[in-house]
Tab-separated table of C-alpha atoms in Angstrom:
chain	number	residue	atom	x	y	z
A	24	MET	CA	8.145	-2.231	-15.913
A	25	ASN	CA	6.331	-4.509	-18.297
A	26	GLN	CA	2.740	-4.044	-19.724
A	27	GLN	CA	0.670	-6.336	-21.949
A	28	GLY	CA	-2.694	-5.729	-23.651
A	29	VAL	CA	-2.381	-1.761	-23.643
A	30	PRO	CA	-5.298	-0.418	-25.805
A	31	SER	CA	-4.267	1.684	-28.640
A	32	ALA	CA	-6.321	4.520	-27.466
A	33	VAL	CA	-4.176	4.953	-24.491
A	34	ASN	CA	-1.321	7.392	-25.367
A	35	PHE	CA	1.044	7.607	-22.482
A	36	TYR	CA	3.186	10.131	-24.354
A	37	ASN	CA	0.266	12.561	-24.539
A	38	GLU	CA	-0.425	11.987	-20.880
A	39	PHE	CA	3.137	12.658	-19.846
A	40	LYS	CA	3.318	15.752	-22.009
A	41	LYS	CA	0.407	17.276	-20.210
A	42	LEU	CA	2.236	17.086	-16.945
A	43	SER	CA	5.345	18.606	-18.548
A	44	THR	CA	3.575	21.647	-19.939
A	45	GLY	CA	2.360	23.385	-16.895
A	46	ASP	CA	-0.863	21.394	-16.864
A	47	GLN	CA	0.362	19.449	-13.832
A	48	ASN	CA	-2.180	18.989	-11.056
A	49	ILE	CA	-3.149	16.236	-8.653
A	50	ARG	CA	-6.137	15.018	-10.893
A	51	ASN	CA	-3.937	14.664	-13.980
A	52	GLY	CA	-1.185	12.984	-11.978
A	53	VAL	CA	-3.765	10.341	-10.423
A	54	ASP	CA	-5.320	9.860	-13.795
A	55	LEU	CA	-1.960	9.083	-15.355
A	56	LEU	CA	-0.989	6.687	-12.434
A	57	ILE	CA	-4.334	4.797	-12.889
A	58	ALA	CA	-3.839	4.565	-16.622
A	59	ILE	CA	-0.354	3.115	-16.158
A	60	LEU	CA	-1.451	0.616	-13.656
A	61	THR	CA	-4.871	-0.494	-15.048
A	62	LYS	CA	-5.075	0.353	-18.776
A	63	ASN	CA	-3.667	-2.968	-19.706
A	64	ASP	CA	-4.276	-6.664	-19.416
A	65	TYR	CA	-1.158	-7.419	-17.351
A	66	PHE	CA	1.189	-5.105	-15.383
A	67	ASP	CA	4.484	-6.310	-13.949
A	68	SER	CA	6.994	-3.998	-12.382
A	69	LYS	CA	9.965	-4.023	-9.950
A	70	VAL	CA	12.189	-1.331	-8.368
A	71	SER	CA	15.264	-2.101	-6.626
A	72	VAL	CA	17.238	0.378	-4.312
A	73	ILE	CA	20.854	-0.478	-3.133
A	74	SER	CA	21.038	2.477	-0.789
A	75	VAL	CA	19.309	5.835	0.193
A	76	ASN	CA	20.758	8.287	2.414
A	77	ALA	CA	19.082	11.564	3.622
A	78	PRO	CA	21.322	13.883	5.714
A	79	LYS	CA	19.973	16.542	8.073
A	80	LYS	CA	22.061	19.541	8.914
A	81	GLN	CA	25.000	17.949	7.208
A	82	LYS	CA	24.815	14.859	9.471
A	83	PRO	CA	23.658	11.355	8.752
A	84	TYR	CA	19.887	11.181	9.493
A	85	PHE	CA	18.138	8.498	7.472
A	86	ASN	CA	19.472	5.368	5.661
A	87	LEU	CA	17.852	2.709	3.820
A	88	GLN	CA	19.650	-0.377	2.424
A	89	ASN	CA	18.826	-2.950	-0.034
A	90	GLY	CA	15.155	-2.080	-0.790
A	91	ASN	CA	13.006	-3.866	-3.435
A	92	ILE	CA	9.350	-3.203	-4.530
A	93	ALA	CA	7.427	-5.726	-6.898
A	94	LEU	CA	3.824	-5.329	-8.101
A	95	LYS	CA	1.886	-7.705	-10.458
A	96	LEU	CA	-1.656	-7.121	-11.632
A	97	ASP	CA	-4.098	-9.105	-13.619
A	98	ASN	CA	-6.341	-6.530	-15.084
A	99	THR	CA	-8.234	-8.538	-17.716
A	100	ASP	CA	-11.267	-8.052	-15.665
A	101	LEU	CA	-11.186	-5.007	-13.238
A	102	THR	CA	-14.266	-6.516	-11.367
A	103	LYS	CA	-12.162	-9.585	-10.505
A	104	ASN	CA	-8.700	-8.068	-10.280
A	105	ASN	CA	-5.816	-10.107	-9.075
A	106	ALA	CA	-2.837	-8.341	-7.460
A	107	ASN	CA	0.424	-9.412	-5.806
A	108	PHE	CA	2.468	-6.683	-4.066
A	109	GLU	CA	5.995	-7.383	-2.345
A	110	LEU	CA	8.224	-5.033	-0.432
A	111	LEU	CA	11.626	-6.003	1.014
A	112	VAL	CA	14.044	-3.847	3.109
A	113	GLY	CA	17.382	-5.083	4.175
A	114	SER	CA	17.748	-2.402	6.628
A	115	VAL	CA	16.535	0.919	7.659
A	116	LYS	CA	17.465	3.388	10.356
A	117	GLN	CA	16.836	6.930	11.503
A	118	THR	CA	19.489	8.749	13.571
A	119	PRO	CA	18.518	12.179	15.062
A	120	GLU	CA	20.704	13.890	17.590
A	121	ASP	CA	18.530	12.753	20.247
A	122	ASN	CA	19.673	9.027	21.129
A	123	ALA	CA	16.283	8.327	22.624
A	124	GLN	CA	14.644	8.878	19.372
A	125	LYS	CA	16.871	6.681	17.298
A	126	TRP	CA	15.478	3.584	15.609
A	127	ASP	CA	16.616	1.063	13.287
A	128	ALA	CA	14.762	-2.178	11.684
A	129	LYS	CA	16.449	-5.201	9.776
A	130	ASP	CA	15.256	-7.696	7.198
A	131	GLY	CA	11.549	-6.363	6.670
A	132	LYS	CA	9.030	-8.023	4.352
A	133	LEU	CA	5.500	-7.244	3.416
A	134	SER	CA	3.550	-9.259	1.003
A	135	VAL	CA	-0.117	-8.596	-0.078
A	136	GLN	CA	-2.374	-10.785	-2.195
A	137	LEU	CA	-5.788	-9.870	-3.631
A	138	LYS	CA	-7.892	-12.351	-5.502
A	139	ASP	CA	-10.978	-11.480	-7.390
A	140	TYR	CA	-11.003	-7.954	-6.072
A	141	ASN	CA	-13.656	-5.572	-7.528
A	142	ILE	CA	-11.165	-2.605	-8.294
A	143	ALA	CA	-13.351	-1.128	-10.764
A	144	ASN	CA	-15.967	0.141	-8.005
A	145	GLU	CA	-13.020	1.591	-6.057
A	146	LEU	CA	-11.700	3.494	-9.283
A	147	SER	CA	-15.122	4.980	-9.876
A	148	LEU	CA	-15.103	6.831	-6.509
A	149	ILE	CA	-11.639	8.450	-7.138
A	150	PRO	CA	-12.901	11.468	-9.127
A	151	PHE	CA	-15.265	12.359	-6.311
A	152	PHE	CA	-12.500	12.155	-3.735
A	153	LEU	CA	-10.192	14.437	-5.875
A	154	GLU	CA	-13.009	16.864	-6.306
A	155	THR	CA	-13.210	17.446	-2.547
A	156	LEU	CA	-9.626	18.490	-2.570
A	157	THR	CA	-10.439	21.539	-4.599
A	158	VAL	CA	-13.947	22.324	-3.399
A	159	LYS	CA	-14.206	25.861	-1.790
A	160	SER	CA	-17.401	25.320	0.173
A	161	PRO	CA	-19.493	22.423	1.210
A	162	PRO	CA	-22.195	21.221	-1.211
A	163	SER	CA	-25.782	22.138	-0.467
A	164	LYS	CA	-27.238	18.771	-1.244
A	165	ASP	CA	-25.900	15.093	-1.809
A	166	ASN	CA	-24.417	14.130	-5.242
A	167	LYS	CA	-26.600	11.560	-6.567
A	168	ASP	CA	-24.042	10.014	-8.754
A	169	PHE	CA	-21.798	9.543	-5.793
A	170	LEU	CA	-24.800	7.943	-3.790
A	171	HIS	CA	-25.440	5.608	-6.568
A	172	LEU	CA	-21.958	4.418	-6.919
A	173	LYS	CA	-21.465	4.210	-3.165
A	174	ASP	CA	-24.561	1.834	-2.952
A	175	LYS	CA	-23.231	-0.124	-5.705
A	176	TRP	CA	-19.736	-0.364	-3.985
A	177	VAL	CA	-21.555	-1.861	-0.921
A	178	ARG	CA	-23.650	-4.416	-2.742
A	179	GLU	CA	-20.757	-5.608	-4.901
A	180	PHE	CA	-18.051	-5.578	-2.257
A	181	ARG	CA	-16.038	-8.760	-1.865
A	182	GLU	CA	-12.568	-9.336	-0.586
A	183	ASN	CA	-10.233	-12.516	-0.631
A	184	SER	CA	-6.846	-11.122	0.579
A	185	ASN	CA	-3.875	-12.288	2.412
A	186	ILE	CA	-1.301	-10.104	4.205
A	187	ASP	CA	2.009	-11.241	5.711
A	188	PHE	CA	4.500	-9.083	7.453
A	189	SER	CA	7.782	-10.055	9.070
A	190	LEU	CA	10.643	-8.183	10.661
A	191	HIS	CA	13.878	-9.770	11.870
A	192	SER	CA	14.467	-7.014	14.569
A	193	LEU	CA	13.289	-3.583	15.481
A	194	ASN	CA	14.953	-1.104	17.783
A	195	LEU	CA	12.424	1.704	18.658
A	196	PHE	CA	13.284	4.293	21.295
A	197	GLU	CA	15.368	1.930	23.417
A	198	ASN	CA	12.713	-0.811	23.100
A	199	LYS	CA	13.436	-3.860	20.901
A	200	ILE	CA	11.353	-6.511	19.152
A	201	THR	CA	12.831	-9.686	17.735
A	202	ALA	CA	11.473	-11.994	15.124
A	203	LEU	CA	8.077	-10.244	14.521
A	204	THR	CA	5.494	-11.921	12.227
A	205	PHE	CA	1.954	-10.591	11.371
A	206	ASN	CA	-0.726	-12.298	9.177
A	207	ASN	CA	-4.097	-10.926	8.260
A	208	LYS	CA	-6.579	-13.237	6.114
A	209	SER	CA	-9.846	-11.690	4.922
A	210	ARG	CA	-12.721	-13.161	2.924
A	211	SER	CA	-16.176	-12.117	2.026
A	212	GLU	CA	-18.847	-14.732	0.937
A	213	SER	CA	-22.559	-15.028	1.052
A	214	ASP	CA	-23.033	-11.610	2.770
A	215	GLN	CA	-20.516	-12.677	5.395
A	216	TYR	CA	-17.266	-11.029	6.107
A	217	ASN	CA	-14.431	-13.011	7.978
A	218	THR	CA	-11.053	-11.829	9.038
A	219	SER	CA	-8.457	-13.151	11.185
A	220	PHE	CA	-5.091	-11.585	12.555
A	221	THR	CA	-2.249	-13.527	13.962
A	222	LEU	CA	0.752	-11.728	15.642
A	223	ASN	CA	3.630	-13.632	16.764
A	224	THR	CA	7.022	-12.413	18.253
A	225	LYS	CA	10.034	-14.290	19.695
A	226	LYS	CA	11.222	-11.694	22.144
A	227	LEU	CA	10.110	-8.218	23.238
A	228	VAL	CA	12.234	-5.954	25.465
A	229	TYR	CA	10.408	-3.079	27.132
A	230	ARG	CA	12.265	-0.645	29.185
A	231	ASN	CA	14.873	-3.361	29.967
A	232	LYS	CA	12.040	-5.776	31.002
A	233	VAL	CA	12.027	-9.107	28.793
A	234	CYS	CA	8.842	-10.728	27.866
A	235	LYS	CA	7.618	-13.244	25.324
A	236	LEU	CA	4.538	-13.221	23.008
A	237	ARG	CA	4.235	-16.378	21.272
A	238	ILE	CA	0.992	-16.322	19.416
A	239	CYS	CA	-1.718	-13.504	19.623
A	240	ARG	CA	-4.825	-14.358	17.406
A	241	PHE	CA	-7.836	-12.173	16.857
A	242	GLN	CA	-10.816	-13.280	14.632
A	243	PHE	CA	-13.754	-11.228	13.676
A	244	HIS	CA	-16.824	-12.635	11.748
């Protein structure tokens, strides 16, 4: 993990110390995660996993091979955040005792790009969400601060995103999909929101019946 431009006022040691001295709760954990991800100018991290095995009743149950996660953030202006996320998985499978419930997937890739995204407005709403997790009874009236931030989020919302997903093969409950690709492009401009979805697969086997879905495209304006 690499960070650049971390303000001197941010002391990650003190934040971790809070979590290790009995003061651990959801709010502190979320605050620490947000600080690590956004209290900097640039964030760059990568996690690689060679193999993960999770047995059940002393028998093989879940296995993941060759996983990689990468995240890059440009936080110089949180109202115009740029983000790149990538997830790669060589293979993953689950092997319960019931053969009809077994599944496996190979060569999966997920790539997400966000450009000029106003993440500051999103972050401002998180404390209100966390508060709902601990409230014992519904509030008697609306929170004016929350309503103000909600209206601000609506007025300033903008999105320029691209999502790509691909999978070499998926065997799911005796059904099989080969060469699956999915793409979603979204863009908001001049009070107009445009998004498109494209789904493509080379071969689909459903209950021993073979069919092909070359291109399936949806667009919303």
